[in-house]
mmCIF file of C-alpha atoms and ligand atoms in Angstrom:
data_model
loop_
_atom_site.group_PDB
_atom_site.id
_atom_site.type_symbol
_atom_site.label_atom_id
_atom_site.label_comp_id
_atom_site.label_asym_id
_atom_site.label_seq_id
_atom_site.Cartn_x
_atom_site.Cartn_y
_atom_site.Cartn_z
ATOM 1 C CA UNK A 635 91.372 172.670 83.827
ATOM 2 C CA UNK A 636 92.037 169.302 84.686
ATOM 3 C CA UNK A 637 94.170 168.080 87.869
ATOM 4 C CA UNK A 638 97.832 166.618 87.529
ATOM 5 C CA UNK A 639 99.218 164.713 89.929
ATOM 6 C CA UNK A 640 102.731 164.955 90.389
ATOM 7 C CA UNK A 641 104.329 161.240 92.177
ATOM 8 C CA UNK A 642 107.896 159.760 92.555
ATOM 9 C CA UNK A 643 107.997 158.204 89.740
ATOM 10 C CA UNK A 644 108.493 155.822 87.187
ATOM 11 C CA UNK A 645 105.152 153.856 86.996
ATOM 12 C CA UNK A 646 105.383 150.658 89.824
ATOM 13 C CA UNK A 647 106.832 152.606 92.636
ATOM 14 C CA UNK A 648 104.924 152.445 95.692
ATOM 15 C CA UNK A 649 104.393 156.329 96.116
ATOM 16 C CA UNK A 650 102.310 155.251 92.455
ATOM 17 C CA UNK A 651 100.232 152.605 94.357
ATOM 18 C CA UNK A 652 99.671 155.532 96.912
ATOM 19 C CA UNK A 653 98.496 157.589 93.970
ATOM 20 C CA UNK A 654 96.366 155.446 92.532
ATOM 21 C CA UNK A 655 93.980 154.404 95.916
ATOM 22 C CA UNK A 656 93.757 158.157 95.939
ATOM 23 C CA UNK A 657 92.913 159.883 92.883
ATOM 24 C CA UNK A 658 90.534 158.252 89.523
ATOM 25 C CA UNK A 659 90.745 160.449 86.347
ATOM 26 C CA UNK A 660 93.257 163.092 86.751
ATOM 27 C CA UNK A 661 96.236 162.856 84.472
ATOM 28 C CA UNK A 662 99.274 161.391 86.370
ATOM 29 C CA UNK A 663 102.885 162.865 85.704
ATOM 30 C CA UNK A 664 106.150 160.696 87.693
ATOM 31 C CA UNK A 665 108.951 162.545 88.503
ATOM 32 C CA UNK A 666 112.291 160.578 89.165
ATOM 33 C CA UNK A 667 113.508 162.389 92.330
ATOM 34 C CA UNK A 668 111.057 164.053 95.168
ATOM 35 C CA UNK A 669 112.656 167.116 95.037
ATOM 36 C CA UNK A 670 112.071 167.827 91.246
ATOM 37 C CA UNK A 671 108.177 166.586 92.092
ATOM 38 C CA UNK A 672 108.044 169.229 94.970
ATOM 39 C CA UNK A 673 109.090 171.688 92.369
ATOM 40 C CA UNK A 674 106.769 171.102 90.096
ATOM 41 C CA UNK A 675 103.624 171.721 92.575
ATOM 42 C CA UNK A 676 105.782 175.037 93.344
ATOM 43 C CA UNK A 677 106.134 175.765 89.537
ATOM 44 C CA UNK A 678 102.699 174.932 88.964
ATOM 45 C CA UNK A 679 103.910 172.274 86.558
ATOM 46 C CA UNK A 680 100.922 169.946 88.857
ATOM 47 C CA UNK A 681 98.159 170.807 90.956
ATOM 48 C CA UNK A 682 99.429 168.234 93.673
ATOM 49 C CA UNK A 683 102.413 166.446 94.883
ATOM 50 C CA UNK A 684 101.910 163.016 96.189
ATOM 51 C CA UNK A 685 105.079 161.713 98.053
ATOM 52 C CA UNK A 686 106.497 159.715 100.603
ATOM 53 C CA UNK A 687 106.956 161.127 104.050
ATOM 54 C CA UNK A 688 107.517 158.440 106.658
ATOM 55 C CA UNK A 689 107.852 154.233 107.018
ATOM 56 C CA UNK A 690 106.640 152.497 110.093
ATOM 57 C CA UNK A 691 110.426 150.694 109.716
ATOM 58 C CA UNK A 692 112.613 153.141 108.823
ATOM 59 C CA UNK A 693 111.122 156.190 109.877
ATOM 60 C CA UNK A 694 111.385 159.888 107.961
ATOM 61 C CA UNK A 695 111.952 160.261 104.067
ATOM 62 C CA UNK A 696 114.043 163.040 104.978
ATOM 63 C CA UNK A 697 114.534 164.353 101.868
ATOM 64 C CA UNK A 698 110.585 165.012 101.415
ATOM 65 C CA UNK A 699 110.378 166.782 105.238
ATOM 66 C CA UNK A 700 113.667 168.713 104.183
ATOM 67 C CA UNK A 701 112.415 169.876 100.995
ATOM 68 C CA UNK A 702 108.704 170.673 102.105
ATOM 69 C CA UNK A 703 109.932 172.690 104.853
ATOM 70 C CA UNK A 704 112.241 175.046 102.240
ATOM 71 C CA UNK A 705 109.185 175.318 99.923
ATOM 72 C CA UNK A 706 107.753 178.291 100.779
ATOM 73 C CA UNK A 707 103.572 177.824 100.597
ATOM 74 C CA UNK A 708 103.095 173.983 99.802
ATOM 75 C CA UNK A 709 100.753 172.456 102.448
ATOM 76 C CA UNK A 710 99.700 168.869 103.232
ATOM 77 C CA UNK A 711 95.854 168.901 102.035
ATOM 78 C CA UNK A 712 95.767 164.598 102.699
ATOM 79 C CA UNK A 713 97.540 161.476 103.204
ATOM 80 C CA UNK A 714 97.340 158.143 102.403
ATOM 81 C CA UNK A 715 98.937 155.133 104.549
ATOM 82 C CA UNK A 716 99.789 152.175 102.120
ATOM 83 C CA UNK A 717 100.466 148.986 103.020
ATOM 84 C CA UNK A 718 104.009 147.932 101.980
ATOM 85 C CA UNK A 719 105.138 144.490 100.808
ATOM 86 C CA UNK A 720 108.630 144.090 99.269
ATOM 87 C CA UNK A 721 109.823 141.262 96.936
ATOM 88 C CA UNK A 722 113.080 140.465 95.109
ATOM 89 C CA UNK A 723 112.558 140.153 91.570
ATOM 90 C CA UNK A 724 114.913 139.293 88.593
ATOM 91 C CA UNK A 725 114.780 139.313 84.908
ATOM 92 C CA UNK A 726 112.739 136.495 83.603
ATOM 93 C CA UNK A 727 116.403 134.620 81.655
ATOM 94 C CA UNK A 728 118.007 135.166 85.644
ATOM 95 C CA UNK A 729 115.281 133.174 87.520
ATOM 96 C CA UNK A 730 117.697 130.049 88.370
ATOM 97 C CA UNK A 731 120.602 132.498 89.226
ATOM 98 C CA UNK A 732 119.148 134.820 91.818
ATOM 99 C CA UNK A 733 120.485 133.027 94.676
ATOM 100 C CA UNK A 734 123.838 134.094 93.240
ATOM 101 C CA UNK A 735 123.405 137.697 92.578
ATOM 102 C CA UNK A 736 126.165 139.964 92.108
ATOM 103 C CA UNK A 737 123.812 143.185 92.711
ATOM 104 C CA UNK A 738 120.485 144.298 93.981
ATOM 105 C CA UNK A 739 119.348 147.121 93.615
ATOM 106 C CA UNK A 740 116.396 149.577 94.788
ATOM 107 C CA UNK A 741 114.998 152.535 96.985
ATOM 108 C CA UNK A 742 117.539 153.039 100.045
ATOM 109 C CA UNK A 743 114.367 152.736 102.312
ATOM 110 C CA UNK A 744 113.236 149.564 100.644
ATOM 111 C CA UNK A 745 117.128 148.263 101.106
ATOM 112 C CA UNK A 746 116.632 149.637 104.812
ATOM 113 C CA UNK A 747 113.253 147.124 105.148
ATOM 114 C CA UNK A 748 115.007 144.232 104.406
ATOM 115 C CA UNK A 749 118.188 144.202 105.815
ATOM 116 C CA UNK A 750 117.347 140.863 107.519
ATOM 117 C CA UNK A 751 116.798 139.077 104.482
ATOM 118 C CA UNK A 752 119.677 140.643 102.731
ATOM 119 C CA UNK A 753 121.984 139.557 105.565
ATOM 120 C CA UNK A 754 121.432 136.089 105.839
ATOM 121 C CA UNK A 755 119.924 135.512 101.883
ATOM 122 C CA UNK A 756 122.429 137.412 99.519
ATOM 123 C CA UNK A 757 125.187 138.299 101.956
ATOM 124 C CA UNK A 758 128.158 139.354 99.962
ATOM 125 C CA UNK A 759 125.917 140.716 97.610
ATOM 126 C CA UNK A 760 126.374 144.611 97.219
ATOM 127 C CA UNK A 761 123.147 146.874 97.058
ATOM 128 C CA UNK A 762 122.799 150.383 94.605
ATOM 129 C CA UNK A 763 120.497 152.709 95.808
ATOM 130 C CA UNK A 764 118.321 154.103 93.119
ATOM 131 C CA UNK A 765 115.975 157.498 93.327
ATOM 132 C CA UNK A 766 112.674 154.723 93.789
ATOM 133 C CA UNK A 767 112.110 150.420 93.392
ATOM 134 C CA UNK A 768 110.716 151.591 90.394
ATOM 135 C CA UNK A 769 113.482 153.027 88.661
ATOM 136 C CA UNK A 770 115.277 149.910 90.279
ATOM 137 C CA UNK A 771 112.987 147.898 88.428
ATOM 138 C CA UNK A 772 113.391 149.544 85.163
ATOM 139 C CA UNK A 773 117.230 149.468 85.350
ATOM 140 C CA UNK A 774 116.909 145.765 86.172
ATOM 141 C CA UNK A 775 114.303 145.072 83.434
ATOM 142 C CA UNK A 776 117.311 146.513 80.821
ATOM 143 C CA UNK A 777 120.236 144.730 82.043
ATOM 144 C CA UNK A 778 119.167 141.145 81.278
ATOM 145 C CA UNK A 779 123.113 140.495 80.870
ATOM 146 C CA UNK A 780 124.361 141.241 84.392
ATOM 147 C CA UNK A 781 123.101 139.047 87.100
ATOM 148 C CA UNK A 782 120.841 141.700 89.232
ATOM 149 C CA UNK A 783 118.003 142.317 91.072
ATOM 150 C CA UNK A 784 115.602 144.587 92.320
ATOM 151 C CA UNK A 785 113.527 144.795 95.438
ATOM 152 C CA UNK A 786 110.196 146.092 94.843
ATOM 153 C CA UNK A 787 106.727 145.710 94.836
ATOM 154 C CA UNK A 788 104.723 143.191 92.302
ATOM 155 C CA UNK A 789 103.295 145.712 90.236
ATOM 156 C CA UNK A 790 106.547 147.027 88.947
ATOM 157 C CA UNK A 791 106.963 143.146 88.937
ATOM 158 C CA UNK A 792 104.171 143.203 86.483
ATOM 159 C CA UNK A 793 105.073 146.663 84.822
ATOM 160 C CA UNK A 794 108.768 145.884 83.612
ATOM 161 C CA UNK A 795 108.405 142.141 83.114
ATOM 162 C CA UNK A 796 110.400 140.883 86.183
ATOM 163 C CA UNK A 797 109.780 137.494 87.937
ATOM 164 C CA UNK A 798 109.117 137.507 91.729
ATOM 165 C CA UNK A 799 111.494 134.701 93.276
ATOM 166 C CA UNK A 800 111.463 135.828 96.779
ATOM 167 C CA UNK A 801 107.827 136.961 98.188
ATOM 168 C CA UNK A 802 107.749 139.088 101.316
ATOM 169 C CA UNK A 803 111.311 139.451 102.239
ATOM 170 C CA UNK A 804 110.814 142.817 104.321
ATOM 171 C CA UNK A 805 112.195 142.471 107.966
ATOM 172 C CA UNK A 806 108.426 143.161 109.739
ATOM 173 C CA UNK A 807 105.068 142.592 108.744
ATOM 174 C CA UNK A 808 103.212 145.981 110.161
ATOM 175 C CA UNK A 809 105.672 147.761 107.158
ATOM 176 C CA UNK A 810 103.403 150.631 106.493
ATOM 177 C CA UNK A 811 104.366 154.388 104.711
ATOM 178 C CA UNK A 812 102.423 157.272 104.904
ATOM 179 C CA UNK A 813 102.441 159.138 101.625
ATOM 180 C CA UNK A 814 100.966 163.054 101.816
ATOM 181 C CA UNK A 815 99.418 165.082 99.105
ATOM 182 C CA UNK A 816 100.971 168.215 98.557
ATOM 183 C CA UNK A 817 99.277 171.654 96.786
ATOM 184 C CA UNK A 818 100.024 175.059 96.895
ATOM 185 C CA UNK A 819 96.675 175.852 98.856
ATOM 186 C CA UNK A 820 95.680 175.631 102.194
ATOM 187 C CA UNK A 821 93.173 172.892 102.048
ATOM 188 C CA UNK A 822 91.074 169.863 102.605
ATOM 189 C CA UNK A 823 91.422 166.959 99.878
ATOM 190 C CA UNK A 824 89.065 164.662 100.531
ATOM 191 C CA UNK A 825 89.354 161.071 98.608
ATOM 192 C CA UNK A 826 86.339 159.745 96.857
ATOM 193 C CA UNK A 827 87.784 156.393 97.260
ATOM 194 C CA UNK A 828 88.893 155.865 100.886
ATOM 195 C CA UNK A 829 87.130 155.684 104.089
ATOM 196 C CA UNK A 830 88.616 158.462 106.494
ATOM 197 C CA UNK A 831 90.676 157.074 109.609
ATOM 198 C CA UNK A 832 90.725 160.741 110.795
ATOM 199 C CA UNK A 833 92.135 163.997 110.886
ATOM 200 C CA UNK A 834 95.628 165.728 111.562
ATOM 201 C CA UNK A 835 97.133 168.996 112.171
ATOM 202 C CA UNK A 836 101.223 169.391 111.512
ATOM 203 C CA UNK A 837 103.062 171.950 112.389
ATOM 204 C CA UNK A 838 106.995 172.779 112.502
ATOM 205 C CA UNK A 839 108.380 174.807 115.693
ATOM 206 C CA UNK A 840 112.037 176.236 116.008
ATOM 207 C CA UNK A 841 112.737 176.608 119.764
ATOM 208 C CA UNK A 842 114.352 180.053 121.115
ATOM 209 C CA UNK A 843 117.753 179.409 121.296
ATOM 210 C CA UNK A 844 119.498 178.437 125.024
ATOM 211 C CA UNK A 845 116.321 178.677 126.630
ATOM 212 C CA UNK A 846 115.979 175.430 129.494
ATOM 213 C CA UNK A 847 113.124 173.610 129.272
ATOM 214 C CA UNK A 848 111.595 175.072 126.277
ATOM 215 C CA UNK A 849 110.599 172.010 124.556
ATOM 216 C CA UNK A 850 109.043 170.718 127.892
ATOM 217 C CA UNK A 851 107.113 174.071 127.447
ATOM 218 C CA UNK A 852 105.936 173.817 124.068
ATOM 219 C CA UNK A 853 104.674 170.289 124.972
ATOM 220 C CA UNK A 854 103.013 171.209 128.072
ATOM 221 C CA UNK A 855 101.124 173.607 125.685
ATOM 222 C CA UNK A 856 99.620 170.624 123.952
ATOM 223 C CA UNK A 857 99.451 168.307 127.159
ATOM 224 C CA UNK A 858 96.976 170.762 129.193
ATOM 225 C CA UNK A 859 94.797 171.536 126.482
ATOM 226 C CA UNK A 860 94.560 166.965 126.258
ATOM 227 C CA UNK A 861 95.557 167.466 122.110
ATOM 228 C CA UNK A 862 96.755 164.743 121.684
ATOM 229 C CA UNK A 863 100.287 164.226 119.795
ATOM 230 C CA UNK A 864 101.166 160.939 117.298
ATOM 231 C CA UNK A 865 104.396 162.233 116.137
ATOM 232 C CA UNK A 866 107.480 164.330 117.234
ATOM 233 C CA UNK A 867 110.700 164.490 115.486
ATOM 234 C CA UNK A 868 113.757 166.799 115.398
ATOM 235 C CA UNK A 869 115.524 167.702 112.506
ATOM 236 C CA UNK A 870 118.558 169.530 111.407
ATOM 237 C CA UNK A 871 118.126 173.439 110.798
ATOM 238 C CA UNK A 872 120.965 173.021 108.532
ATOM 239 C CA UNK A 873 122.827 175.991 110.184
ATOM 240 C CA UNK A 874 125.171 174.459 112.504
ATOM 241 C CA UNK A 875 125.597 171.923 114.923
ATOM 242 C CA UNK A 876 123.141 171.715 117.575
ATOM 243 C CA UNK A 877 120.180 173.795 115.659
ATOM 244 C CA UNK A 878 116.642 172.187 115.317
ATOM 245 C CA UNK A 879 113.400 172.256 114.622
ATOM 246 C CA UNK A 880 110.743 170.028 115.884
ATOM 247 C CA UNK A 881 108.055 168.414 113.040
ATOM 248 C CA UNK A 882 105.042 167.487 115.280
ATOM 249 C CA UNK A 883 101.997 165.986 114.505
ATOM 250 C CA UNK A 884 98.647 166.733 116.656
ATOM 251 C CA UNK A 885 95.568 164.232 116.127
ATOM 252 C CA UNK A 886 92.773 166.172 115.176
ATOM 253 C CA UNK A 887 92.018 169.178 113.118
ATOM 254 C CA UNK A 888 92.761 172.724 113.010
ATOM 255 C CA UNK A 889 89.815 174.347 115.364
ATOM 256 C CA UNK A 890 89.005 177.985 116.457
ATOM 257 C CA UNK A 891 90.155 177.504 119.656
ATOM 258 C CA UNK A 892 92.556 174.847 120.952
ATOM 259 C CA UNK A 893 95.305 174.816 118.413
ATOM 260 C CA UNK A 894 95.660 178.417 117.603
ATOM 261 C CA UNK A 895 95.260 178.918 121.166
ATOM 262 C CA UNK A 896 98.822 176.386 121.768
ATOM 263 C CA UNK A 897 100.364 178.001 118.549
ATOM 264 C CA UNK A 898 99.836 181.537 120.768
ATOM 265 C CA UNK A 899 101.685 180.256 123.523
ATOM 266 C CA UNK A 900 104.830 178.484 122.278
ATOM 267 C CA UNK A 901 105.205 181.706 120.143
ATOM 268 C CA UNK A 902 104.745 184.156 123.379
ATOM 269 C CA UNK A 903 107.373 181.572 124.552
ATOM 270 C CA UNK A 904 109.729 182.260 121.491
ATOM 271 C CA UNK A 905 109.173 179.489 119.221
ATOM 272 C CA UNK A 906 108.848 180.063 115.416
ATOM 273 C CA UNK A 907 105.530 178.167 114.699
ATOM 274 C CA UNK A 908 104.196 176.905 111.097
ATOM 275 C CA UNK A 909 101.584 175.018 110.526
ATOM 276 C CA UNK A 910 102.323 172.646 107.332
ATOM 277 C CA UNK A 911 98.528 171.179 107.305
ATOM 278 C CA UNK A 912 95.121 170.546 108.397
ATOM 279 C CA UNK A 913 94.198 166.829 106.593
ATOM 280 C CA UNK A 914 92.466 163.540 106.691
ATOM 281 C CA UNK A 915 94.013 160.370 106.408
ATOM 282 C CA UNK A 916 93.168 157.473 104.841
ATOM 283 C CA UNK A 917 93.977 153.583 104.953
ATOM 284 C CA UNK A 918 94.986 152.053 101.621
ATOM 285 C CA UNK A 919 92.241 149.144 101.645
ATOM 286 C CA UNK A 920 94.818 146.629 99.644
ATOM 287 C CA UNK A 921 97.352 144.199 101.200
ATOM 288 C CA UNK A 922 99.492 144.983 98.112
ATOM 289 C CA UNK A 923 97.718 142.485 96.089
ATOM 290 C CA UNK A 924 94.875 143.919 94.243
ATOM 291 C CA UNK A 925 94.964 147.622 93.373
ATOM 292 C CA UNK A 926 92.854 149.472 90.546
ATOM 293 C CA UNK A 927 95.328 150.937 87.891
HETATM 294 O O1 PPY B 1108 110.604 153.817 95.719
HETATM 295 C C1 PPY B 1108 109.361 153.785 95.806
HETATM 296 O O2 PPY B 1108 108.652 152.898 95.316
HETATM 297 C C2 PPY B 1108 108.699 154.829 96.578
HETATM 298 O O3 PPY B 1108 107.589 155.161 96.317
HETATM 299 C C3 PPY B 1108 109.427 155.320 97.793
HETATM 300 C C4 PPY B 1108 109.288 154.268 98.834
HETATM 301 C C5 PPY B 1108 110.299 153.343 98.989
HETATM 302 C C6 PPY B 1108 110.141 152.345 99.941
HETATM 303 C C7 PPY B 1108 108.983 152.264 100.682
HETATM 304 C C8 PPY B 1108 107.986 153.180 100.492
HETATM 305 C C9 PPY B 1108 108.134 154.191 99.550
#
């Protein structure tokens, strides 16, 4: 049977763009929040899950790393890093009024990448968070009568009939997201498209509790063995105050030896280990400009 991919949806998001560099033929379903898409690879609604995880400006998508960690069997098998470019675009009859706005609307990471150009350009103007820019686009698209807009990127420009009137207006130019492919598997997705920057392992830990210097143990476990380490982040447990669990990303790929060999001794120290993936990574080749559809 043919693949589905499952994306954070509507069509013109950027998690779509992420799709897109990725996979050629498969049939592509968009979901319009990330937790109903993460359901869907667990209901076996799609075969994977392609969604954003983390933005070189505003950090986590927490509500992908809360919701993959709850979903019980759904691993990382790949990830794409896509370039990201954000523009403020209006319905074609508002071009002349944008600089005075009464709303903009879009992704609350997208809103977070701009906050420069919102506070000098369209202060007073409020902004609506929507589930993606997409759906932001859409919304905007419809409402030709109120004087909106929507930050997003230029193919939703393209997709809903919206005209660009400020180019670029994210805070920094390195603006990069890193979008994973999820699937119920353990596995290795490999893209046909993209040259691979590499390989990564993730895993999750949950320290023992009141136990001093346990995290400077578990990363001592990684420093002697020279893996090398490109992310660590705490997050809530969700069961009280205080209560964490460490998301931590190791640069190279599950082996016989090393890794297991660390996982072994933060758990003989007390930590609660999972590994959440074994994966390349690839490089969206695109500025944002010219992308196969
Ligand atoms: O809303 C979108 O287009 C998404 O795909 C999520 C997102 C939002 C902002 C930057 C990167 C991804």
């Amino acid at each position: 049977m043919k693949d589905t991919i499952g994306y954070l949806g509507p069509k013109g998001t950027f998690t779509k763009i992420a799709v897109d560099s990725m996979f050629n033929g498969e049939s592509k379903k968009g979901f319009s929040t990330i937790p109903e898409c993460i359901d869907a690879v667990v209901n076996d609604e799609v075969t994977y899950a392609v969604l954003p995880l983390e933005n070189a400006i505003e950090g986590t998508v927490n509500i992908t790393l809360d919701y993959l960690i709850q979903a019980e069997n759904i691993n990382i098998v790949s990830e794409v890093i896509v370039p990201i470019r954000q523009h403020l675009m209006v319905h074609p009859d508002n071009v002349n009024e944008w600089s005075k706005l009464d709303a903009i609307y879009s992704h609350s990471h997208a809103i977070a990448q701009c906050h420069r150009f919102i506070h000098k350009d369209l202060q007073q103007v409020k902004s609506h968070s929507m589930t993606s820019t997409g759906a932001a686009a859409e919304f905007v698209s419809k409402n030709p009568d109120q004087r909106i807009g929507a930050i997003a990127n230029h193919l939703a420009a393209k997709e809903y009939g919206l005209s660009i009137v400020q180019k670029d207006i994210h805070d920094f130019d390195n603006n990069h997201t890193r979008f994973v492919v999820l699937h119920k598997a353990k596995k290795v997705l490999t893209s046909k498209n993209l040259e691979e920057k590499g390989r990564k392992t993730t895993v999750t830990v949950t320290l023992p509790s009141d136990q001093p210097g346990a995290l400077h143990q578990v990363l001592s476990a990684f420093a002697w063995r020279n893996l090398n380490l490109s992310k660590i982040e705490s997050r809530p447990m969700k069961t009280g105050l205080g209560n964490y669990y460490f998301l931590i990303d190791i640069e190279q790929q599950m082996d016989d030896v090393l890794i297991p060999n660390a996982i072994t001794e933060m758990e003989s120290l007390g930590c609660k280990v999972s590994v959440l993936g074994s994966y390349p990574y690839y490089l969206h080749s695109g500025n944002g400009v010219t992308l196969a559809v």
